[in-house]
């Protein structure tokens, strides 16, 4: 990406052309900072534009540290985040969105390669926080709390950390060495982990470890069931159990013909896993149409490339032996599936139910003040605190979209509010900056720069192994991709205002310090504002 360089005129202060012109002014230019849409969209609260700025300068360690202030898992997130930030990227209106997720993965992988570690916490607070669950939300909370100087103990029912990142996301999407390495970096901060322990009474566990506060982050590990009339000979499994068993020494026995019932990302993952385990047929049965499928489209596309088939507008009404009874459906005016009375038979060795998951809430029994509705604990959305003082909750346990990025954001928000609660303080709400929309930009300063596509494993290896499907960027392509960022709404010191000002009224303050306006010479012509590529200058009417 290149930018046109303006023609600069430098005047001798003694020249008659350098007379003060500020008295002519009816408007003055003001430097502003607006919120980039990518930052506003990120559920984890990353300063995306901030770390891209360092990355485009080639300072990858600073970029990684800037990113990890908010989210300690860039290598993981560069693989599993659904990057909704790219969906609102202003660059998408120019050519294609910046590959934010690709650069994040590059930084995460570079950090693992170079062995970068988090800085040790400062002074110890003397407070102790219990975190229940070592999934993305619990790990995020533990990281932030430890950085604040609190002692943190994480109790996890499983034998290894990661939660649904380990037991719900297949290895072809998230290699376990990447997961383990990013968790190990949190443990190196001094976070204590206890595995293979199930908390059955949260208040008793808090007393046992002398915790001053607790954060509950138990994942949705209990599979939802559906009533399907079935004979004992039918081989019916649940998706969570299938994916969890992939972490063991013996993979599940699914057979050659596998049917998956459901339409979410878990259904896609199970079908793709079945193909890798040798299934010649992996068929997803879904009640609605593709447009209404909750699974992400790019995951469905990858599944279809790997030979997974989908029976749309279909439901399973019975199972006996190796046969399923399938009823065709139609959508009514409200988009709801309705039976048609038309049936067909489908041969199968295994039926896997992927109909959603619930959270085990038994550890909350008897806790006063808690309210649980629709399978989640009600929390204050600003603080993540439940109705019991000092008890916070997030991730799958709390209201919100269930994905890794949202869970990480919950953990960070809870940690900051736990820290305030322990100090007897209340965090002041952040003042939202105006959004930097595309209309603020001057895109003519940017040349076309097509988005860099990440390499993919060839189809033959994808369906015969659990090797990672999506590759990463090289240093050259990551640098190129970072430089596609338009710095929407925030000055990045391109010197345009300095170069185009006819009155030499713009003063450079030095690297990283931006500019200021000498109002004695500025006549308010507005050229600086109209030529600012990123919309970081506004013309404000003079008062009086």
PDB file of C-alpha atoms in Angstrom, residues 147-248:
ATOM      1  CA  UNK A 147      -1.331  -9.212  36.351  1.00  0.00           C
ATOM      2  CA  UNK A 148      -3.123  -7.017  38.892  1.00  0.00           C
ATOM      3  CA  UNK A 149      -1.158  -8.676  41.686  1.00  0.00           C
ATOM      4  CA  UNK A 150      -3.838 -11.013  43.066  1.00  0.00           C
ATOM      5  CA  UNK A 151      -3.139 -14.627  43.979  1.00  0.00           C
ATOM      6  CA  UNK A 152      -5.204 -16.856  41.673  1.00  0.00           C
ATOM      7  CA  UNK A 153      -6.166 -20.514  41.971  1.00  0.00           C
ATOM      8  CA  UNK A 154      -7.885 -22.205  39.032  1.00  0.00           C
ATOM      9  CA  UNK A 155      -9.806 -25.419  39.723  1.00  0.00           C
ATOM     10  CA  UNK A 156     -10.628 -27.484  36.646  1.00  0.00           C
ATOM     11  CA  UNK A 157     -12.703 -30.685  36.538  1.00  0.00           C
ATOM     12  CA  UNK A 158     -10.803 -31.981  33.521  1.00  0.00           C
ATOM     13  CA  UNK A 159      -7.289 -33.358  33.467  1.00  0.00           C
ATOM     14  CA  UNK A 160      -5.927 -30.556  31.268  1.00  0.00           C
ATOM     15  CA  UNK A 161      -6.642 -26.853  30.668  1.00  0.00           C
ATOM     16  CA  UNK A 162      -8.531 -25.311  27.783  1.00  0.00           C
ATOM     17  CA  UNK A 163     -12.135 -26.286  28.445  1.00  0.00           C
ATOM     18  CA  UNK A 164     -14.136 -26.383  25.223  1.00  0.00           C
ATOM     19  CA  UNK A 165     -11.060 -25.139  23.339  1.00  0.00           C
ATOM     20  CA  UNK A 166      -9.563 -28.576  24.049  1.00  0.00           C
ATOM     21  CA  UNK A 167     -12.670 -30.742  24.245  1.00  0.00           C
ATOM     22  CA  UNK A 168     -14.858 -29.011  21.666  1.00  0.00           C
ATOM     23  CA  UNK A 169     -12.519 -27.714  18.943  1.00  0.00           C
ATOM     24  CA  UNK A 170     -10.813 -30.402  16.825  1.00  0.00           C
ATOM     25  CA  UNK A 171      -7.028 -30.512  16.429  1.00  0.00           C
ATOM     26  CA  UNK A 172      -7.231 -29.679  12.733  1.00  0.00           C
ATOM     27  CA  UNK A 173      -8.470 -26.245  13.788  1.00  0.00           C
ATOM     28  CA  UNK A 174      -6.465 -25.805  16.993  1.00  0.00           C
ATOM     29  CA  UNK A 175      -3.250 -27.808  17.441  1.00  0.00           C
ATOM     30  CA  UNK A 176      -2.807 -28.802  21.075  1.00  0.00           C
ATOM     31  CA  UNK A 177       0.821 -27.638  21.269  1.00  0.00           C
ATOM     32  CA  UNK A 178      -0.382 -24.092  20.524  1.00  0.00           C
ATOM     33  CA  UNK A 179      -3.083 -24.314  23.198  1.00  0.00           C
ATOM     34  CA  UNK A 180      -0.683 -25.746  25.787  1.00  0.00           C
ATOM     35  CA  UNK A 181       2.008 -23.151  25.084  1.00  0.00           C
ATOM     36  CA  UNK A 182      -0.298 -20.158  25.552  1.00  0.00           C
ATOM     37  CA  UNK A 183      -1.735 -21.606  28.771  1.00  0.00           C
ATOM     38  CA  UNK A 184       1.775 -22.340  30.068  1.00  0.00           C
ATOM     39  CA  UNK A 185       2.640 -18.662  29.690  1.00  0.00           C
ATOM     40  CA  UNK A 186      -0.225 -17.810  32.075  1.00  0.00           C
ATOM     41  CA  UNK A 187       0.910 -20.446  34.554  1.00  0.00           C
ATOM     42  CA  UNK A 188       4.402 -18.914  34.435  1.00  0.00           C
ATOM     43  CA  UNK A 189       2.921 -15.722  35.910  1.00  0.00           C
ATOM     44  CA  UNK A 190       2.236 -17.646  39.120  1.00  0.00           C
ATOM     45  CA  UNK A 191      -1.359 -18.780  38.536  1.00  0.00           C
ATOM     46  CA  UNK A 192      -1.972 -22.059  40.418  1.00  0.00           C
ATOM     47  CA  UNK A 193      -3.867 -24.829  38.591  1.00  0.00           C
ATOM     48  CA  UNK A 194      -5.617 -27.795  40.177  1.00  0.00           C
ATOM     49  CA  UNK A 195      -6.893 -30.401  37.712  1.00  0.00           C
ATOM     50  CA  UNK A 196      -9.278 -33.320  38.085  1.00  0.00           C
ATOM     51  CA  UNK A 197     -11.346 -31.583  40.783  1.00  0.00           C
ATOM     52  CA  UNK A 198     -15.043 -30.893  40.392  1.00  0.00           C
ATOM     53  CA  UNK A 199     -16.419 -28.062  42.503  1.00  0.00           C
ATOM     54  CA  UNK A 200     -19.754 -29.204  43.920  1.00  0.00           C
ATOM     55  CA  UNK A 201     -20.349 -26.332  46.365  1.00  0.00           C
ATOM     56  CA  UNK A 202     -18.899 -22.981  45.372  1.00  0.00           C
ATOM     57  CA  UNK A 203     -19.199 -21.321  48.779  1.00  0.00           C
ATOM     58  CA  UNK A 204     -17.521 -24.280  50.480  1.00  0.00           C
ATOM     59  CA  UNK A 205     -14.699 -24.214  47.913  1.00  0.00           C
ATOM     60  CA  UNK A 206     -14.189 -20.499  48.480  1.00  0.00           C
ATOM     61  CA  UNK A 207     -13.871 -21.154  52.207  1.00  0.00           C
ATOM     62  CA  UNK A 208     -11.502 -24.076  51.641  1.00  0.00           C
ATOM     63  CA  UNK A 209      -9.003 -21.955  49.681  1.00  0.00           C
ATOM     64  CA  UNK A 210      -9.666 -18.744  51.657  1.00  0.00           C
ATOM     65  CA  UNK A 211     -10.762 -16.900  48.529  1.00  0.00           C
ATOM     66  CA  UNK A 212     -11.822 -13.278  48.767  1.00  0.00           C
ATOM     67  CA  UNK A 213     -13.825 -13.532  45.524  1.00  0.00           C
ATOM     68  CA  UNK A 214     -14.593 -16.112  42.862  1.00  0.00           C
ATOM     69  CA  UNK A 215     -15.195 -16.247  39.131  1.00  0.00           C
ATOM     70  CA  UNK A 216     -17.330 -19.056  37.712  1.00  0.00           C
ATOM     71  CA  UNK A 217     -16.502 -20.032  34.153  1.00  0.00           C
ATOM     72  CA  UNK A 218     -17.821 -23.556  33.657  1.00  0.00           C
ATOM     73  CA  UNK A 219     -18.284 -24.494  30.022  1.00  0.00           C
ATOM     74  CA  UNK A 220     -21.363 -26.033  28.432  1.00  0.00           C
ATOM     75  CA  UNK A 221     -20.282 -29.669  28.479  1.00  0.00           C
ATOM     76  CA  UNK A 222     -23.688 -31.358  28.863  1.00  0.00           C
ATOM     77  CA  UNK A 223     -25.226 -32.345  25.533  1.00  0.00           C
ATOM     78  CA  UNK A 224     -28.876 -31.536  24.921  1.00  0.00           C
ATOM     79  CA  UNK A 225     -31.026 -34.481  23.981  1.00  0.00           C
ATOM     80  CA  UNK A 226     -33.950 -34.869  21.613  1.00  0.00           C
ATOM     81  CA  UNK A 227     -36.693 -37.460  21.756  1.00  0.00           C
ATOM     82  CA  UNK A 228     -36.081 -39.813  18.877  1.00  0.00           C
ATOM     83  CA  UNK A 229     -37.936 -43.157  19.042  1.00  0.00           C
ATOM     84  CA  UNK A 230     -35.087 -45.639  18.883  1.00  0.00           C
ATOM     85  CA  UNK A 231     -34.559 -49.350  19.388  1.00  0.00           C
ATOM     86  CA  UNK A 232     -31.755 -50.602  21.585  1.00  0.00           C
ATOM     87  CA  UNK A 233     -29.796 -51.599  18.508  1.00  0.00           C
ATOM     88  CA  UNK A 234     -29.459 -47.960  17.346  1.00  0.00           C
ATOM     89  CA  UNK A 235     -25.971 -46.517  17.830  1.00  0.00           C
ATOM     90  CA  UNK A 236     -26.656 -42.974  19.114  1.00  0.00           C
ATOM     91  CA  UNK A 237     -23.908 -40.712  20.515  1.00  0.00           C
ATOM     92  CA  UNK A 238     -23.705 -37.059  21.528  1.00  0.00           C
ATOM     93  CA  UNK A 239     -21.365 -34.635  19.785  1.00  0.00           C
ATOM     94  CA  UNK A 240     -19.678 -33.405  22.965  1.00  0.00           C
ATOM     95  CA  UNK A 241     -18.760 -36.966  23.944  1.00  0.00           C
ATOM     96  CA  UNK A 242     -17.408 -37.683  20.448  1.00  0.00           C
ATOM     97  CA  UNK A 243     -15.191 -34.594  20.386  1.00  0.00           C
ATOM     98  CA  UNK A 244     -14.050 -35.133  23.989  1.00  0.00           C
ATOM     99  CA  UNK A 245     -13.089 -38.730  23.249  1.00  0.00           C
ATOM    100  CA  UNK A 246     -10.745 -37.463  20.535  1.00  0.00           C
ATOM    101  CA  UNK A 247      -8.435 -36.309  23.360  1.00  0.00           C
ATOM    102  CA  UNK A 248      -8.065 -39.900  24.579  1.00  0.00           C
TER     103      UNK A 248
END
